[in-house]
Amino acid sequence: MSEVKAGAEPESTAHDTVEAAVRAQLNKALGGVRGMAEAAVPTIAFTGTYVAVKDVKTAVAAGVGAAVLLLIVRLVQRSSPQFVLNSLIGIAIAAFFALRSGKAENAFLPGIMLNAGYAAAMIFSIVVRWPVVGFIIGSVTGDPTAWRADPGIVRLCSRLTWLLVLPCVVRVAVQYPIYLADGDQSGLLGPAKIVMGWPLQVAALAAMVWLLARGRTPIKREEPA
């Protein structure tokens, strides 16, 4: 694969290869282990509480309370609350669906729909040869489209994007049939969401790291005039 050319180098990057840049940006986007754990804790609180007391309002309060507590910890530590806020917004939307219908399993419908939307968007980006991972390279080089000049890099980004698609497809394929089944399925959907949340994302990230470790594609940045 040839070198990726770009304009002035952003101050925030010091990566010399496409693979190193993608690894760093993916870790940043997912928030690392802590960010992924923060996304899982409110769901665990909601599911565990509902299984214990069988009351939607109490379960929602537990999930929202867990998210708020995580947010307070972030604020006290003066660290970025981005991932906790994402979690809080997610649990708030889930709470709206559950409380409006009175059915705990409806709390999991927004997540199923979101994963379906992500999967569809990423697959479309691959089909039209604008895989979303390519824009990670663009954010590093300073040119959002220069990476498309190299077919090898486009192929690499397509493979990486497929690895991001897979967790979304698996979640929908498993959770949606459970949601459609008769009766209260929250006892199954909760554990399924937890198991297919950050553990599945970590597995996908590990596969991406393995794929990236095999290449050393240099990033060439033009010197500013």
XYZ file of C-alpha atoms in Angstrom:
225
model
C 0.000 0.000 0.000
C 1.249 3.476 -0.787
C 1.669 6.377 1.557
C -1.243 8.554 2.657
C -0.657 12.192 1.818
C -2.202 15.091 3.684
C -1.903 18.720 4.580
C -0.682 20.171 7.849
C -0.353 17.720 10.725
C -2.864 18.160 13.544
C -1.210 18.959 16.853
C -2.916 16.058 18.643
C -1.353 13.247 16.570
C 2.088 11.669 16.598
C 1.409 8.437 14.709
C 3.632 7.410 11.819
C 1.531 4.572 10.378
C -2.073 4.109 9.363
C -2.352 1.102 11.691
C -1.086 3.004 14.758
C -3.415 5.915 14.042
C -6.466 3.665 13.704
C -5.622 1.758 16.903
C -5.272 4.969 18.879
C -8.414 6.578 17.476
C -10.534 3.464 18.026
C -9.415 3.215 21.642
C -10.261 6.892 22.087
C -13.671 6.485 20.445
C -14.620 3.528 22.661
C -13.322 5.147 25.841
C -11.042 2.249 26.688
C -12.048 -0.387 29.247
C -13.508 2.218 31.592
C -15.711 3.798 28.937
C -17.126 0.443 27.883
C -17.688 -0.593 31.504
C -19.554 2.647 32.176
C -21.884 1.796 29.306
C -22.613 -1.622 30.850
C -23.149 -0.707 34.532
C -26.533 1.088 34.163
C -27.872 -1.858 32.137
C -26.679 -4.296 34.786
C -28.349 -2.178 37.480
C -31.624 -1.993 35.535
C -31.722 -5.707 34.705
C -30.632 -6.942 38.124
C -33.167 -4.748 39.893
C -36.031 -5.798 37.646
C -35.227 -9.492 38.059
C -35.177 -8.986 41.838
C -38.321 -6.862 42.331
C -40.285 -7.167 39.047
C -41.097 -3.444 39.043
C -40.301 -1.283 36.019
C -40.156 2.033 37.885
C -37.768 0.703 40.523
C -35.561 -0.858 37.848
C -35.484 2.396 35.865
C -34.553 4.330 39.019
C -31.693 1.890 39.662
C -30.366 2.233 36.100
C -30.581 6.030 36.053
C -29.134 6.221 39.565
C -26.129 4.130 38.532
C -25.499 6.388 35.528
C -25.770 9.535 37.659
C -23.360 8.091 40.232
C -20.820 7.344 37.506
C -21.245 10.883 36.210
C -20.559 12.336 39.668
C -17.366 10.268 39.941
C -16.201 11.604 36.577
C -16.920 15.182 37.589
C -15.120 14.796 40.929
C -12.093 13.365 39.128
C -12.326 16.163 36.543
C -12.166 13.637 33.724
C -14.237 13.600 30.559
C -17.881 12.674 31.261
C -18.540 11.898 27.589
C -19.057 8.160 27.941
C -21.095 8.446 31.133
C -23.329 11.025 29.455
C -23.791 8.640 26.524
C -24.765 5.940 28.995
C -27.134 8.279 30.833
C -28.841 9.307 27.596
C -29.157 5.656 26.592
C -30.720 4.588 29.875
C -33.049 7.618 29.790
C -34.345 6.613 26.349
C -34.731 3.005 27.494
C -36.586 4.205 30.595
C -38.990 6.228 28.451
C -39.887 3.166 26.362
C -40.269 0.938 29.431
C -42.314 3.388 31.506
C -44.569 4.394 28.639
C -45.513 0.789 27.895
C -45.178 -0.627 31.397
C -43.168 -3.511 29.927
C -39.561 -3.961 31.017
C -38.545 -5.654 27.760
C -39.316 -2.446 25.854
C -36.311 -0.852 27.557
C -34.140 -2.949 25.259
C -35.874 -1.992 22.002
C -33.966 1.309 21.437
C -30.630 -0.517 21.700
C -31.756 -3.137 19.194
C -32.910 -0.437 16.783
C -29.684 1.548 17.228
C -27.517 -1.483 16.472
C -29.588 -2.220 13.373
C -29.122 1.374 12.216
C -25.364 1.316 12.851
C -24.996 -1.966 10.965
C -26.976 -0.708 7.973
C -25.016 2.550 7.790
C -21.615 0.848 8.032
C -22.505 -1.821 5.455
C -23.667 0.916 3.082
C -20.361 2.768 3.603
C -18.462 -0.389 2.639
C -20.603 -1.010 -0.458
C -20.022 2.514 -1.774
C -16.298 2.251 -0.912
C -16.363 4.946 1.744
C -15.854 2.701 4.811
C -16.355 4.672 8.015
C -12.986 3.641 9.473
C -11.329 5.562 6.656
C -12.454 8.816 8.196
C -10.396 7.939 11.284
C -7.334 8.144 9.057
C -8.633 11.402 7.636
C -8.937 12.871 11.114
C -5.264 12.064 11.728
C -3.822 13.261 8.426
C -5.906 16.413 8.238
C -7.381 15.451 4.863
C -10.684 13.557 5.246
C -10.573 11.945 1.780
C -6.905 11.466 0.802
C -6.937 7.853 2.036
C -9.299 6.913 -0.824
C -6.483 7.424 -3.350
C -4.891 4.171 -2.164
C -6.963 1.027 -2.968
C -4.963 -0.935 -0.390
C -5.954 1.432 2.401
C -9.574 1.364 1.240
C -9.509 -2.446 1.473
C -7.953 -2.278 4.964
C -10.594 0.181 6.139
C -13.348 -1.993 4.679
C -12.107 -5.023 6.613
C -11.899 -3.004 9.814
C -15.392 -1.631 9.273
C -16.722 -5.183 8.826
C -15.281 -6.011 12.241
C -17.309 -3.131 13.690
C -20.426 -4.315 11.858
C -20.301 -7.866 13.224
C -21.117 -7.075 16.898
C -24.103 -4.975 15.806
C -25.441 -7.741 13.557
C -24.990 -10.397 16.250
C -26.831 -8.287 18.836
C -29.796 -7.725 16.537
C -29.875 -11.353 15.362
C -29.986 -12.656 18.937
C -31.898 -9.987 20.852
C -34.672 -9.110 18.406
C -36.148 -12.657 18.237
C -36.100 -12.756 22.046
C -37.894 -9.394 22.138
C -40.582 -10.680 19.740
C -41.223 -13.839 21.776
C -44.395 -14.012 23.875
C -44.326 -13.042 27.546
C -41.913 -10.955 29.611
C -38.498 -11.482 28.022
C -36.545 -8.973 30.118
C -34.973 -11.797 32.113
C -33.342 -13.016 28.888
C -32.761 -9.685 27.180
C -30.863 -8.211 30.129
C -28.156 -10.891 30.286
C -27.999 -10.990 26.469
C -27.430 -7.230 26.323
C -24.727 -7.388 29.009
C -22.866 -10.325 27.421
C -23.121 -8.782 23.953
C -22.197 -5.304 25.136
C -18.635 -4.435 26.043
C -17.306 -8.057 26.017
C -18.341 -8.413 22.374
C -16.946 -4.965 21.602
C -13.624 -5.891 23.231
C -13.500 -9.062 21.116
C -14.095 -7.025 17.951
C -11.431 -4.527 18.990
C -8.966 -7.378 19.658
C -9.611 -8.725 16.152
C -8.985 -5.256 14.726
C -5.729 -4.929 16.671
C -4.617 -8.317 15.329
C -5.395 -7.236 11.773
C -3.667 -3.892 12.231
C -0.565 -5.519 13.735
C 0.101 -7.214 10.414
C 0.678 -3.969 8.476
C 2.933 -0.921 8.587
C 1.458 1.620 6.173
C 3.261 4.971 6.553
C 1.380 8.231 6.862
C 3.077 10.968 4.864
C 2.241 14.519 5.903
C 3.263 17.466 3.774
C 5.165 20.196 5.533
C 3.160 23.418 5.936
C 4.283 26.195 3.583
